[in-house]
Amino acid sequence: MPSNVEIKAALRDMRYLTQRAKELSGTDGTVIRQQDTFFKVPAGRLKLRDFQDGTGQLIFYERPDTEGPKLSNYSITPTNDPQGLVKVLTDALGQVGQVKKERRLYMVGQTRVHVDSVEGLGDFMELEVVMEEHQSREEGVTIANQLMLELGVKEEDLIDGAYMDLLLKNQQNAHAP
């Protein structure tokens, strides 16, 4: 199963981080609009990513919900009918919820740098060090930590969990007495 080492952080200064990502990648990045629908599963996470252009990906992944670098194992398959697949999976499994975001993707070496504006949450940065077969988790963590420093991301800005978790937590807090 493919794997990556991830870091996710809240952004204090989106402009600065975006500029650094441009410099490190040598590109202006690629804008991707996504709607992720999460489904109820007994273990891990299952989401259908709709790229809003008639294509999508069904993604299953497992990773710990901890701050800092974490290993994520995943499986991905493409689809040309994301809306139909959302309906079938919702009928079969039930939905946890949806995350809508605009993502700017920068490639820095083997790392995907995501600068995300998440509807209802705000701005975030996500690093995904795409692991090669021969690499250890420790090598991925080293790469992620180094890139985090180069991007000016502070340890206190790191977050755990997925955007879906943060949205659900916000909903629970809004309904708390």
Coordinates of N, CA and C in Angstrom, one line a residue:
M1 N 0.9 -1.2 0.0 CA 0.0 0.0 0.0 C 0.9 1.2 0.0
P2 N 0.7 2.2 -0.9 CA 1.5 3.4 -0.9 C 1.4 4.1 0.5
S3 N 2.4 5.0 0.8 CA 2.3 5.7 2.0 C 3.0 7.1 1.8
N4 N 2.6 8.0 2.8 CA 3.3 9.3 2.8 C 3.4 9.7 4.3
V5 N 4.3 10.7 4.5 CA 4.4 11.3 5.8 C 3.7 12.7 5.7
E6 N 2.8 12.9 6.6 CA 2.0 14.2 6.5 C 2.3 15.1 7.7
I7 N 2.2 16.4 7.4 CA 2.1 17.4 8.4 C 1.0 18.4 8.0
K8 N 0.2 18.8 9.0 CA -0.9 19.7 8.7 C -0.8 20.9 9.7
A9 N -1.0 22.1 9.3 CA -0.8 23.2 10.2 C -1.8 24.3 9.8
A10 N -2.3 25.1 10.8 CA -3.1 26.3 10.5 C -2.1 27.3 10.0
L11 N -2.6 28.2 9.1 CA -1.7 29.3 8.6 C -2.0 30.6 9.3
R12 N -0.9 31.2 9.7 CA -1.0 32.6 10.2 C -0.8 33.6 9.1
D13 N 0.0 33.2 8.1 CA 0.3 34.2 7.0 C 0.3 33.4 5.7
M14 N -0.8 33.3 5.1 CA -1.0 32.6 3.8 C -0.1 33.2 2.7
R15 N 0.0 34.5 2.7 CA 0.8 35.1 1.6 C 2.3 34.7 1.7
Y16 N 2.8 34.7 2.9 CA 4.2 34.4 3.1 C 4.5 32.9 2.7
L17 N 3.6 32.0 3.2 CA 3.8 30.6 3.0 C 3.7 30.3 1.5
T18 N 2.7 30.9 0.8 CA 2.5 30.8 -0.6 C 3.7 31.2 -1.4
Q19 N 4.3 32.4 -1.0 CA 5.5 32.9 -1.7 C 6.7 31.9 -1.5
R20 N 6.8 31.4 -0.3 CA 7.9 30.4 0.0 C 7.7 29.1 -0.8
A21 N 6.5 28.7 -0.9 CA 6.2 27.5 -1.7 C 6.5 27.7 -3.2
K22 N 6.1 28.9 -3.7 CA 6.5 29.2 -5.1 C 8.0 29.2 -5.3
E23 N 8.7 29.8 -4.4 CA 10.2 29.8 -4.5 C 10.8 28.4 -4.5
L24 N 10.3 27.6 -3.5 CA 10.9 26.3 -3.4 C 10.5 25.3 -4.5
S25 N 9.3 25.5 -5.1 CA 8.9 24.6 -6.2 C 9.3 25.1 -7.5
G26 N 9.5 26.5 -7.6 CA 9.9 27.1 -8.9 C 8.7 27.2 -9.8
T27 N 7.5 27.1 -9.2 CA 6.2 27.2 -10.0 C 5.2 28.1 -9.3
D28 N 4.1 28.5 -10.0 CA 3.0 29.2 -9.4 C 2.0 28.3 -8.7
G29 N 2.3 27.0 -8.8 CA 1.3 26.0 -8.3 C 0.2 25.7 -9.2
T30 N -0.6 24.8 -8.8 CA -1.8 24.4 -9.5 C -3.0 24.5 -8.6
V31 N -4.1 25.2 -9.1 CA -5.3 25.4 -8.3 C -6.2 24.2 -8.6
I32 N -6.7 23.6 -7.5 CA -7.6 22.5 -7.5 C -8.7 22.7 -6.6
R33 N -10.0 22.7 -7.2 CA -11.2 22.8 -6.3 C -11.7 21.4 -6.0
Q34 N -11.9 21.1 -4.8 CA -12.3 19.8 -4.3 C -13.5 19.8 -3.4
Q35 N -14.3 18.8 -3.5 CA -15.3 18.5 -2.5 C -15.1 17.0 -2.1
D36 N -14.8 16.9 -0.8 CA -14.5 15.5 -0.3 C -15.7 15.1 0.5
T37 N -16.3 13.9 0.2 CA -17.4 13.4 1.0 C -16.8 12.2 1.8
F38 N -17.0 12.2 3.1 CA -16.5 11.2 4.0 C -17.6 10.2 4.3
F39 N -17.3 8.9 4.3 CA -18.3 7.9 4.6 C -18.0 7.1 5.9
K40 N -19.0 6.6 6.5 CA -18.9 5.8 7.7 C -18.2 4.5 7.4
V41 N -17.1 4.2 8.0 CA -16.4 2.9 7.9 C -15.9 2.5 9.3
P42 N -15.7 1.2 9.5 CA -15.3 0.7 10.8 C -13.9 1.1 11.2
A43 N -13.0 1.3 10.2 CA -11.6 1.6 10.5 C -11.1 2.5 9.4
G44 N -10.1 3.4 9.7 CA -9.6 4.3 8.7 C -10.6 5.3 8.3
R45 N -10.3 5.9 7.1 CA -11.2 6.9 6.5 C -11.4 6.6 5.0
L46 N -12.7 6.7 4.6 CA -13.0 6.6 3.2 C -13.7 7.8 2.7
K47 N -13.1 8.4 1.6 CA -13.6 9.6 1.1 C -13.7 9.6 -0.4
L48 N -14.7 10.3 -1.0 CA -14.8 10.4 -2.4 C -14.4 11.9 -2.7
R49 N -13.3 12.1 -3.4 CA -12.9 13.4 -3.8 C -13.5 13.8 -5.2
D50 N -14.3 14.8 -5.2 CA -14.9 15.3 -6.5 C -14.1 16.5 -6.9
F51 N -13.5 16.5 -8.1 CA -12.7 17.6 -8.6 C -13.6 18.6 -9.3
Q52 N -14.9 18.4 -9.2 CA -15.9 19.4 -9.8 C -15.8 19.6 -11.3
D53 N -15.2 18.5 -12.0 CA -15.1 18.6 -13.4 C -15.5 17.3 -14.1
G54 N -16.3 16.5 -13.3 CA -16.7 15.2 -13.8 C -15.8 14.1 -13.5
T55 N -14.7 14.4 -12.8 CA -13.7 13.3 -12.4 C -13.6 13.3 -10.8
G56 N -13.0 12.3 -10.3 CA -12.8 12.2 -8.9 C -12.0 11.0 -8.5
Q57 N -11.8 10.8 -7.2 CA -11.0 9.7 -6.7 C -11.7 9.2 -5.5
L58 N -11.7 7.8 -5.4 CA -12.1 7.2 -4.1 C -10.9 6.9 -3.4
I59 N -10.8 7.4 -2.1 CA -9.5 7.3 -1.4 C -9.8 6.6 0.0
F60 N -9.1 5.6 0.3 CA -9.1 5.0 1.7 C -7.8 5.3 2.3
Y61 N -7.7 5.7 3.5 CA -6.5 5.9 4.2 C -6.6 5.7 5.7
E62 N -5.4 5.3 6.2 CA -5.3 5.1 7.7 C -4.1 5.9 8.1
R63 N -4.3 6.7 9.2 CA -3.1 7.4 9.8 C -3.5 7.8 11.2
P64 N -2.6 8.0 12.1 CA -2.9 8.4 13.5 C -3.3 9.9 13.5
D65 N -4.2 10.2 14.4 CA -4.6 11.6 14.6 C -3.7 12.2 15.7
T66 N -2.5 12.6 15.3 CA -1.6 13.2 16.2 C -1.0 14.4 15.5
E67 N -0.5 15.4 16.2 CA 0.2 16.5 15.7 C 1.6 16.1 15.1
G68 N 2.1 16.9 14.2 CA 3.4 16.6 13.7 C 3.4 15.5 12.6
P69 N 4.6 15.1 12.2 CA 4.7 14.2 11.1 C 4.1 12.8 11.4
K70 N 3.3 12.3 10.5 CA 2.6 11.0 10.8 C 2.6 10.2 9.5
L71 N 2.7 8.9 9.6 CA 2.7 8.0 8.4 C 1.3 7.7 8.0
S72 N 0.9 7.9 6.8 CA -0.4 7.6 6.3 C -0.3 6.5 5.2
N73 N -1.0 5.5 5.3 CA -1.1 4.4 4.2 C -2.4 4.7 3.5
Y74 N -2.4 4.5 2.2 CA -3.6 4.9 1.4 C -3.7 4.0 0.1
S75 N -5.0 4.0 -0.4 CA -5.3 3.4 -1.7 C -6.2 4.3 -2.4
I76 N -6.0 4.5 -3.7 CA -6.7 5.5 -4.5 C -7.1 4.8 -5.8
T77 N -8.4 5.1 -6.2 CA -8.8 4.7 -7.5 C -9.6 5.8 -8.2
P78 N -9.4 6.1 -9.4 CA -10.1 7.2 -10.1 C -11.5 6.8 -10.5
T79 N -12.3 7.8 -10.7 CA -13.7 7.6 -11.1 C -14.1 8.7 -12.1
N80 N -14.9 8.4 -13.0 CA -15.5 9.4 -14.0 C -16.9 9.7 -13.6
D81 N -17.4 9.2 -12.5 CA -18.8 9.4 -12.0 C -18.8 9.7 -10.5
P82 N -18.1 10.8 -10.0 CA -18.0 11.0 -8.6 C -19.4 11.2 -7.9
Q83 N -20.3 11.8 -8.6 CA -21.6 12.1 -8.0 C -22.4 10.8 -7.8
G84 N -22.3 9.9 -8.8 CA -23.0 8.6 -8.8 C -22.4 7.8 -7.7
L85 N -21.1 7.8 -7.6 CA -20.4 7.0 -6.5 C -20.7 7.5 -5.1
V86 N -20.8 8.8 -5.0 CA -21.2 9.4 -3.7 C -22.6 8.9 -3.3
K87 N -23.6 8.8 -4.2 CA -24.9 8.4 -3.9 C -24.9 6.9 -3.5
V88 N -24.2 6.1 -4.2 CA -24.1 4.6 -3.9 C -23.5 4.4 -2.5
L89 N -22.3 5.1 -2.3 CA -21.6 4.9 -1.0 C -22.4 5.5 0.2
T90 N -23.1 6.6 -0.1 CA -24.0 7.1 1.0 C -25.1 6.2 1.3
D91 N -25.7 5.6 0.3 CA -26.8 4.6 0.5 C -26.3 3.4 1.3
A92 N -25.1 2.9 0.9 CA -24.5 1.7 1.5 C -23.9 1.9 2.9
L93 N -23.2 3.1 3.1 CA -22.4 3.2 4.3 C -22.9 4.4 5.2
G94 N -23.5 5.4 4.6 CA -23.9 6.6 5.3 C -22.7 7.6 5.3
Q95 N -23.1 8.9 5.3 CA -22.1 9.9 5.2 C -21.7 10.4 6.6
V96 N -20.4 10.8 6.8 CA -19.9 11.5 7.9 C -20.1 13.0 7.7
G97 N -19.8 13.5 6.5 CA -19.9 14.9 6.1 C -19.1 15.2 4.9
Q98 N -19.0 16.5 4.6 CA -18.3 17.0 3.4 C -17.4 18.1 3.8
V99 N -16.3 18.2 3.0 CA -15.3 19.2 3.1 C -15.1 19.8 1.7
K100 N -15.3 21.2 1.7 CA -15.1 21.9 0.4 C -13.9 22.8 0.5
K101 N -13.0 22.7 -0.5 CA -11.8 23.5 -0.3 C -11.2 23.9 -1.7
E102 N -10.5 25.0 -1.7 CA -9.7 25.3 -2.8 C -8.2 25.1 -2.4
R103 N -7.5 24.3 -3.2 CA -6.2 23.9 -2.9 C -5.2 24.4 -3.9
R104 N -4.1 24.9 -3.5 CA -3.0 25.2 -4.4 C -1.9 24.2 -4.1
L105 N -1.5 23.5 -5.2 CA -0.6 22.4 -5.0 C 0.8 22.8 -5.6
Y106 N 1.8 22.6 -4.8 CA 3.2 22.9 -5.2 C 4.0 21.6 -5.0
M107 N 4.8 21.2 -5.9 CA 5.7 20.0 -5.8 C 7.1 20.5 -5.4
V108 N 7.6 20.1 -4.3 CA 8.9 20.4 -3.8 C 9.6 19.1 -3.6
G109 N 10.4 18.7 -4.6 CA 11.1 17.3 -4.6 C 10.0 16.3 -4.6
Q110 N 10.0 15.4 -3.6 CA 9.0 14.3 -3.5 C 7.8 14.7 -2.6
T111 N 7.7 16.0 -2.3 CA 6.7 16.4 -1.4 C 5.6 17.3 -2.0
R112 N 4.4 16.9 -1.8 CA 3.2 17.7 -2.2 C 3.0 18.8 -1.1
V113 N 3.1 20.1 -1.5 CA 2.8 21.1 -0.5 C 1.4 21.7 -0.9
H114 N 0.5 21.6 0.0 CA -0.9 22.0 -0.3 C -1.1 23.3 0.6
V115 N -1.6 24.3 -0.1 CA -2.1 25.5 0.6 C -3.6 25.6 0.4
D116 N -4.3 25.3 1.5 CA -5.8 25.1 1.4 C -6.6 26.2 2.0
S117 N -7.6 26.6 1.3 CA -8.7 27.5 1.9 C -9.9 26.6 2.1
V118 N -10.2 26.2 3.3 CA -11.3 25.3 3.6 C -12.6 26.0 4.0
E119 N -13.7 25.8 3.3 CA -14.9 26.4 3.6 C -15.3 26.1 5.0
G120 N -15.6 27.2 5.8 CA -16.1 27.0 7.2 C -14.9 26.8 8.2
L121 N -13.7 26.8 7.7 CA -12.5 26.6 8.7 C -11.5 27.6 8.6
G122 N -11.1 28.0 7.3 CA -10.0 28.9 7.2 C -8.9 28.4 6.3
D123 N -7.6 28.9 6.6 CA -6.5 28.5 5.7 C -5.5 27.6 6.4
F124 N -5.0 26.6 5.6 CA -4.1 25.6 6.2 C -3.0 25.3 5.2
M125 N -2.0 24.6 5.7 CA -0.9 24.1 4.9 C -0.8 22.6 5.2
E126 N -0.6 21.8 4.2 CA -0.4 20.4 4.4 C 0.8 19.9 3.6
L127 N 1.6 19.2 4.2 CA 2.8 18.6 3.5 C 2.5 17.1 3.4
E128 N 2.7 16.5 2.2 CA 2.7 15.1 2.0 C 4.0 14.6 1.4
V129 N 4.8 14.0 2.1 CA 6.1 13.5 1.6 C 5.7 12.1 1.0
V130 N 5.7 12.0 -0.3 CA 5.3 10.7 -1.0 C 6.5 9.8 -0.9
M131 N 6.3 8.7 -0.1 CA 7.4 7.8 0.2 C 7.7 6.9 -0.9
E132 N 9.0 6.7 -1.2 CA 9.5 5.8 -2.1 C 9.7 4.4 -1.4
E133 N 9.6 3.3 -2.2 CA 9.6 2.0 -1.5 C 10.8 1.8 -0.6
H134 N 11.9 2.3 -0.9 CA 13.1 2.0 -0.1 C 13.3 3.0 1.1
Q135 N 12.4 4.0 1.2 CA 12.6 5.0 2.3 C 11.9 4.5 3.5
S136 N 12.5 4.9 4.7 CA 11.9 4.6 6.0 C 11.0 5.8 6.4
R137 N 10.2 5.5 7.4 CA 9.3 6.5 7.9 C 10.2 7.7 8.4
E138 N 11.3 7.4 9.1 CA 12.2 8.4 9.6 C 12.7 9.3 8.6
E139 N 13.1 8.8 7.4 CA 13.5 9.6 6.3 C 12.4 10.6 5.9
G140 N 11.2 10.1 5.8 CA 10.0 11.0 5.5 C 9.8 12.1 6.5
V141 N 9.9 11.7 7.8 CA 9.8 12.7 8.9 C 10.9 13.8 8.7
T142 N 12.1 13.4 8.5 CA 13.2 14.3 8.3 C 12.9 15.3 7.2
I143 N 12.5 14.8 6.0 CA 12.1 15.6 4.9 C 11.0 16.6 5.3
A144 N 10.0 16.1 5.9 CA 8.8 16.9 6.3 C 9.2 18.0 7.3
N145 N 10.0 17.7 8.3 CA 10.5 18.6 9.3 C 11.3 19.7 8.6
Q146 N 12.2 19.4 7.7 CA 13.1 20.3 7.0 C 12.3 21.3 6.2
L147 N 11.3 20.8 5.4 CA 10.5 21.6 4.6 C 9.6 22.5 5.4
M148 N 9.1 22.0 6.6 CA 8.3 22.8 7.5 C 9.1 24.0 7.9
L149 N 10.4 23.8 8.3 CA 11.3 24.9 8.6 C 11.5 25.9 7.5
E150 N 11.7 25.4 6.3 CA 11.9 26.2 5.1 C 10.7 27.1 4.7
L151 N 9.5 26.6 5.1 CA 8.3 27.3 4.8 C 7.9 28.2 6.0
G152 N 8.6 28.2 7.1 CA 8.3 29.0 8.2 C 7.1 28.6 9.0
V153 N 6.8 27.3 9.0 CA 5.7 26.7 9.8 C 6.2 26.5 11.2
K154 N 5.5 27.0 12.2 CA 5.9 26.8 13.6 C 5.2 25.6 14.2
E155 N 5.9 24.9 15.1 CA 5.3 23.7 15.7 C 4.0 24.0 16.4
E156 N 3.8 25.1 17.0 CA 2.5 25.4 17.7 C 1.3 25.6 16.7
D157 N 1.6 25.7 15.4 CA 0.5 25.8 14.5 C 0.1 24.4 13.9
L158 N 0.8 23.3 14.3 CA 0.5 22.0 13.8 C -0.9 21.5 14.4
I159 N -1.6 20.8 13.6 CA -2.9 20.3 14.0 C -2.9 18.8 13.7
D160 N -3.8 18.1 14.4 CA -4.0 16.7 14.2 C -5.4 16.5 13.5
G161 N -5.6 15.3 13.1 CA -6.9 14.9 12.5 C -7.0 15.5 11.1
A162 N -8.2 15.3 10.5 CA -8.6 15.7 9.2 C -9.4 17.0 9.2
Y163 N -9.6 17.7 8.1 CA -10.5 18.8 8.1 C -11.9 18.4 8.5
M164 N -12.3 17.2 8.1 CA -13.6 16.7 8.5 C -13.8 16.7 10.0
D165 N -12.7 16.3 10.7 CA -12.8 16.3 12.2 C -12.9 17.7 12.8
L166 N -12.2 18.6 12.2 CA -12.3 20.0 12.7 C -13.7 20.6 12.4
L167 N -14.2 20.3 11.2 CA -15.6 20.8 10.9 C -16.6 20.2 11.9
L168 N -16.5 18.9 12.2 CA -17.4 18.2 13.1 C -17.3 18.8 14.5
K169 N -16.0 19.1 14.9 CA -15.8 19.7 16.3 C -16.4 21.1 16.4
N170 N -16.3 21.8 15.3 CA -16.9 23.2 15.3 C -18.4 23.1 15.3
Q171 N -19.0 22.1 14.6 CA -20.5 21.9 14.7 C -20.9 21.5 16.1
Q172 N -20.2 20.6 16.8 CA -20.5 20.2 18.1 C -20.4 21.4 19.1
N173 N -19.4 22.2 18.9 CA -19.2 23.4 19.8 C -20.3 24.4 19.6
A174 N -20.8 24.5 18.3 CA -21.8 25.5 18.0 C -23.2 25.0 18.7
H175 N -23.3 23.7 18.9 CA -24.6 23.2 19.4 C -24.5 22.9 20.9
A176 N -23.3 23.1 21.5 CA -23.2 22.9 22.9 C -23.9 24.0 23.7
P177 N -24.4 23.7 24.9 CA -25.1 24.7 25.7 C -24.2 25.7 26.3

